[in-house]
Amino acid sequence: MDDVNGRLELWGGVECSTTRVGDAWRDQVAETGHRDRSDDMDLIADLGITALRYPILWESISPDDPSKLDFAWTDERLARLRDRGVRVIGGLCHHGSGPRYTDLLDPAFPDKLADFAARAAERYPWIEDWTPVNEPLTTARFSALYGHWYPHKRDFGAFLRALAHECSGTLRAMRAIRAVVPSARLIQTEDLGKIFSTAPLRYQAAHENERRWLSLDLLCGRVRKGHAFYDAMRESGVSKPLLDELASGEATPDLIGINHYVTSERFLDHRLHLYPDIAPGGNGRHAYVDAEAVRVAALSGKTGPGPRLREAWRRYHIPMAITEVHHGCTRDEQLRWFAEVWRAALDVREEGVDLRAVTLWSLFGNVDWRSLLTRQDGVYDVGAFDARSQKPRATVLAAAARAFAHGQDFDHPVLDTPGWWRRGERLYPWNKRSRSSTLQGRTLLITGATGTLGRAFSRISDHRGLPHLLTSRNELDLCSADSIRSALDRHRPWAVVNAAGFVRVQDAERERDACFAANSHGPETLAQICAEAGVPLVTFSSDLVFNGRQGPYREEDPVNPVGAYGLSKAEAESRVLRLAEQALVIRTAAFFGPWDKYNFAWHILNGLARGEPVSACPKTIVSPTYVPDLCHAALDLLIDGEQGVWHLTNQGNLSWHEFARRLAERAGYDGALVQSVASGDGANTALASGRGALLRPVDHAIDAFVAEVKPMIAA
């Protein structure tokens, strides 16, 4: 860490927040599955990172009694990291308020944390880098000012006391650690997002912009008489001896870690009418909206990691690292954010800022951070690895990390276009600048312009900033090798998504030749030509490649179709995978979505909205698939470079009748109108996955469908 002129390092981090919400505890190490996977340590080391922010968590090791500590889990993993040559940055309290026997407002919190820190240092004297309290300002705000986490206070004085206890705890923890490891270094992390505002709210922005430095000012010994928050801290009950101890500067960080996110910077706006979809807040003097600064045109160039790093360097002149880089969005946007932050780090280093590293955070993702861990929704955001597979699956972020770790550039077609936070459509409607932008870059070619799936892929690609061409049969005829070659030569796509095909299952026997031409021979020809050109291909198959007698089926189960449609898809799978090693074959089923009024779910809601009875079969079991979810997951897999057969359906196997009843229930219609009608002998062609359940539960997808479609039906 001492090589100022060396190469920018890549660090990593495992999301390890252990928060208390009411009487319930959230443990991200457990929720992401990392707790049960010791092999994760090798996956981390193989990325080529030089240091890892890793939990040695107080709440986990000594949850109930300060005299009882269990280091067994941590021992195993830290030993493996040490063997692999990965430097450990030990984290003791990560967005928590400590174990059950303390909390952030406990005056004894600092000494209790210091006692635990001493025990941790004695256990791991080879660890030199420590973060006793992660993001103390953010944690104090969320726990004592906004009430999200324990002890759930909403009081400015409580916030100041909590923050003082965290900073005092950091000082005393480092003192205890250095008694064991004299060379120990304090790596202090914090989110330093800036606040912008309209003119009437400049006073509020000024207050928050001064407040954002408070944790680092306390640790650096700057909070003395005359500091903007000194008197407020004394009035809130923070003792003078505690402030004097911090004012000594003993806790000055050896390195400041900046945790910066796309939406870290905010814009306070008193013009409430401009934001009909955002609930306003206020400070007792003004009501205002707390909006995303990146969506305000006038702030272009003033937001992002670069400006915030420069501010921190000018204020402290202490070595820095970017200690969290994460974006809970689509894979292309995750990669764009990672690449942008890496470039910003290189730029500020060129300017003379002593920036040591960039940290790829949430290596194994996180759960429910979109609700700040306050709801048990089970919403998983992917990291460098997708933990939803049996073994965490490396994503494109892992490939980029390996390149950056070895001082190499990383190229991918999705990097041709900027992230959503740089595109015109990001702007709030009241901005004067055009909200549309023309996408430039390497092209994704999509077949099936007249079909549900092709049109959905085009819509989703627009949303994700992916330049693409949606082709009709006139532009690319799957039955003509010359037409395919001409289209590929003309457009030079970086990948092809084949969303075309014969979809009328009930007509497949009668129109067998047309079915096989579209579903088997066309994809075979396309696969051969894509393979010759070195172009990755995504094509779609069906649950009907199985006979329905032993569902649910996984990717490795042998196919056994019973009809012409299923046989055409099974033949396509075999031919495509034989010809194109880069091909991705996605089996899916039972489409429903908001952009096609002819699917089953639309039919059911239409009838129920008119008060008419509807009917569905209780014998046939399927895996309903929400088309927007399918498109997003398929594009993520394509960008990750995945190949072979994948099953992509929403989680949950339902009969058509149960599917209809759940639609009625979630839309608030009379479920008694859903009648049962027997049809055939019944079959279970439901799909499961041994490679990873990537789509959300079907009930969540139904909720999304109803929310979008019901207003249109009512209108």
XYZ file of N, CA and C in Angstrom, residues 207-309:
309
model
N -25.997 22.887 4.810
C -25.952 22.111 6.053
C -25.539 20.662 5.777
N -26.160 20.021 4.781
C -25.867 18.617 4.503
C -24.475 18.445 3.907
N -24.030 19.433 3.139
C -22.693 19.322 2.552
C -21.595 19.499 3.596
N -21.867 20.255 4.636
C -20.912 20.329 5.734
C -20.992 19.061 6.587
N -22.203 18.571 6.749
C -22.411 17.362 7.560
C -21.749 16.137 6.948
N -21.650 16.074 5.618
C -21.125 14.863 4.978
C -19.670 14.599 5.325
N -18.947 15.639 5.806
C -17.551 15.462 6.186
C -17.374 15.138 7.666
N -18.461 15.098 8.416
C -18.352 15.126 9.875
C -17.605 13.923 10.441
N -17.841 12.737 9.917
C -17.136 11.567 10.461
C -15.638 11.689 10.235
N -15.232 12.088 9.048
C -13.806 12.218 8.759
C -13.196 13.399 9.513
N -13.958 14.481 9.649
C -13.459 15.612 10.442
C -13.225 15.204 11.896
N -14.148 14.427 12.462
C -13.975 13.956 13.836
C -12.713 13.106 13.961
N -12.538 12.173 13.043
C -11.392 11.274 13.120
C -10.072 12.013 12.888
N -10.107 13.035 12.048
C -8.885 13.785 11.727
C -8.579 14.878 12.751
N -9.372 14.969 13.812
C -9.095 15.947 14.862
C -9.509 17.355 14.526
N -10.464 17.522 13.607
C -10.861 18.856 13.162
C -12.042 19.435 13.930
N -12.754 18.593 14.661
C -13.956 19.081 15.344
C -13.542 19.641 16.704
N -13.189 20.913 16.675
C -12.819 21.665 17.869
C -13.759 22.856 17.998
N -13.546 23.651 18.995
C -14.343 24.867 19.137
C -14.214 25.693 17.872
N -15.325 26.088 17.297
C -15.321 26.839 16.052
C -15.729 26.005 14.853
N -15.692 24.680 14.975
C -16.165 23.822 13.893
C -17.684 23.956 13.785
N -18.197 23.818 12.583
C -19.624 24.045 12.336
C -20.527 23.174 13.209
N -20.043 22.003 13.627
C -20.902 21.093 14.386
C -20.453 20.909 15.832
N -19.440 21.629 16.265
C -18.940 21.425 17.620
C -20.007 21.743 18.666
N -20.589 22.918 18.587
C -21.580 23.317 19.591
C -22.791 22.391 19.565
N -23.220 22.009 18.369
C -24.376 21.111 18.268
C -24.080 19.770 18.923
N -22.868 19.293 18.781
C -22.517 18.014 19.400
C -22.510 18.135 20.919
N -21.985 19.229 21.402
C -21.984 19.414 22.861
C -23.421 19.521 23.381
N -24.240 20.266 22.672
C -25.628 20.443 23.103
C -26.423 19.145 23.017
N -26.003 18.242 22.126
C -26.721 16.974 21.974
C -26.325 15.962 23.042
N -25.313 16.285 23.839
C -24.916 15.384 24.910
C -23.594 14.692 24.694
N -22.874 15.029 23.628
C -21.541 14.459 23.424
C -20.583 15.143 24.387
N -19.868 14.360 25.160
C -19.048 14.934 26.225
C -17.816 15.639 25.677
N -17.344 16.618 26.431
C -16.128 17.326 26.041
C -14.916 16.395 26.055
N -14.756 15.506 27.050
C -13.605 14.591 26.997
C -13.584 13.726 25.745
N -14.771 13.281 25.303
C -14.804 12.466 24.084
C -14.349 13.288 22.889
N -14.858 14.525 22.761
C -14.462 15.375 21.643
C -12.985 15.751 21.732
N -12.501 15.973 22.953
C -11.083 16.306 23.111
C -10.207 15.124 22.690
N -10.638 13.927 23.018
C -9.873 12.740 22.636
C -9.790 12.638 21.107
N -10.907 12.862 20.430
C -10.902 12.823 18.974
C -10.100 13.984 18.394
N -10.153 15.135 19.050
C -9.435 16.311 18.552
C -7.922 16.117 18.583
N -7.452 15.103 19.276
C -6.010 14.825 19.303
C -5.482 14.401 17.947
N -6.384 13.921 17.086
C -5.949 13.456 15.768
C -5.398 12.050 15.778
N -5.466 11.377 16.927
C -4.936 10.015 17.014
C -5.629 9.068 16.033
N -6.883 9.353 15.705
C -7.655 8.474 14.827
C -7.596 8.901 13.362
N -6.685 9.776 13.015
C -6.572 10.196 11.609
C -6.354 8.973 10.725
N -7.172 8.784 9.713
C -7.024 7.594 8.867
C -5.684 7.575 8.138
N -5.177 6.379 7.951
C -4.002 6.202 7.097
C -4.413 6.230 5.630
N -5.656 5.857 5.381
C -6.208 5.914 4.020
C -7.701 6.148 4.136
N -8.217 7.029 3.300
C -9.655 7.302 3.265
C -10.262 6.530 2.108
N -11.269 5.756 2.426
C -11.972 4.992 1.400
C -13.273 5.678 1.030
N -13.422 6.031 -0.239
C -14.629 6.701 -0.723
C -15.564 5.665 -1.334
N -16.761 5.539 -0.771
C -17.793 4.661 -1.324
C -18.772 5.534 -2.105
N -18.777 5.384 -3.418
C -19.579 6.289 -4.241
C -20.479 5.490 -5.175
N -21.731 5.909 -5.246
C -22.728 5.241 -6.065
C -23.327 6.229 -7.063
N -23.991 5.688 -8.088
C -24.569 6.541 -9.128
C -25.485 7.587 -8.521
N -26.253 7.200 -7.517
C -27.247 8.115 -6.937
C -26.800 8.682 -5.591
N -25.498 8.666 -5.309
C -25.017 9.242 -4.045
C -25.276 10.740 -3.973
N -25.218 11.417 -5.104
C -25.433 12.865 -5.122
C -26.914 13.168 -5.298
N -27.411 14.167 -4.564
C -28.837 14.449 -4.528
C -29.119 15.894 -4.926
N -30.361 16.135 -5.340
C -30.812 17.474 -5.726
C -32.088 17.775 -4.948
N -32.051 18.815 -4.117
C -33.208 19.213 -3.323
C -33.980 20.277 -4.092
N -35.268 20.027 -4.308
C -36.071 20.902 -5.162
C -37.386 21.224 -4.457
N -37.649 22.526 -4.297
C -38.887 22.956 -3.637
C -40.089 22.902 -4.567
N -39.869 22.685 -5.862
C -40.953 22.701 -6.858
C -41.608 21.323 -6.913
N -42.443 21.042 -5.940
C -42.999 19.704 -5.773
C -43.793 19.239 -6.984
N -44.424 20.172 -7.689
C -45.281 19.785 -8.807
C -44.505 19.177 -9.962
N -43.192 19.358 -9.973
C -42.389 18.813 -11.064
C -42.099 17.325 -10.883
N -42.441 16.778 -9.722
C -42.092 15.398 -9.414
C -43.331 14.645 -8.913
N -44.293 14.401 -9.779
C -45.536 13.760 -9.319
C -45.337 12.350 -8.786
N -44.219 11.691 -9.143
C -44.008 10.301 -8.734
C -43.073 10.165 -7.524
N -42.633 11.297 -6.949
C -41.719 11.241 -5.814
C -42.393 11.880 -4.608
N -42.455 11.124 -3.522
C -43.065 11.651 -2.298
C -42.166 12.732 -1.710
N -42.710 13.897 -1.390
C -41.882 14.971 -0.836
C -41.542 14.732 0.631
N -40.460 15.382 1.052
C -40.088 15.408 2.454
C -39.989 16.850 2.893
N -39.197 17.096 3.904
C -39.064 18.467 4.360
C -38.224 18.556 5.612
N -37.999 19.791 6.058
C -37.177 20.024 7.240
C -37.901 20.863 8.297
N -39.225 21.019 8.124
C -39.990 21.851 9.050
C -40.104 23.284 8.591
N -39.213 23.691 7.720
C -39.244 25.048 7.174
C -39.707 25.037 5.724
N -39.216 24.087 4.959
C -39.614 23.924 3.572
C -39.978 22.466 3.311
N -40.951 22.246 2.442
C -41.195 20.923 1.871
C -40.408 20.845 0.573
N -39.825 19.686 0.316
C -39.037 19.562 -0.910
C -38.905 18.097 -1.308
N -38.478 17.918 -2.552
C -38.210 16.588 -3.090
C -36.707 16.352 -3.050
N -36.327 15.174 -2.610
C -34.920 14.745 -2.621
C -34.742 13.881 -3.866
N -34.212 14.476 -4.926
C -34.145 13.832 -6.233
C -32.714 13.425 -6.572
N -32.572 12.686 -7.655
C -31.255 12.227 -8.095
C -30.568 13.325 -8.902
N -29.386 13.727 -8.459
C -28.690 14.834 -9.118
C -28.295 14.507 -10.548
N -28.034 13.223 -10.847
C -27.611 12.871 -12.209
C -28.728 13.080 -13.221
N -29.955 13.294 -12.763
C -31.076 13.502 -13.669
C -31.373 14.982 -13.907
N -30.473 15.845 -13.474
C -30.640 17.291 -13.638
C -29.600 17.785 -14.640
N -30.059 18.336 -15.761
C -29.147 18.705 -16.848
C -28.107 19.725 -16.416
N -28.510 20.680 -15.588
C -27.588 21.750 -15.198
C -26.416 21.249 -14.375
N -26.524 20.035 -13.851
C -25.452 19.490 -13.013
C -24.509 18.575 -13.778
N -24.679 18.469 -15.079
C -23.784 17.637 -15.877
C -22.346 18.116 -15.702
N -21.467 17.176 -15.456
C -20.066 17.503 -15.221
C -19.734 17.792 -13.772
N -20.760 17.968 -12.929
C -20.529 18.280 -11.521
C -20.734 17.065 -10.614
N -21.210 15.975 -11.183
C -21.457 14.772 -10.401
C -20.500 13.670 -10.835
N -20.454 12.604 -10.049
C -19.612 11.474 -10.395
C -18.425 11.339 -9.467
N -17.694 10.246 -9.584
C -16.594 9.981 -8.645
C -15.453 10.983 -8.746
N -15.154 11.461 -9.944
C -14.032 12.383 -10.104
C -14.144 13.632 -9.248
N -15.227 14.392 -9.368
C -15.370 15.601 -8.537
C -15.330 15.326 -7.042
N -15.916 14.216 -6.605
C -15.930 13.919 -5.171
C -14.528 13.530 -4.677
N -13.780 12.811 -5.478
C -12.412 12.453 -5.083
C -11.535 13.694 -4.974
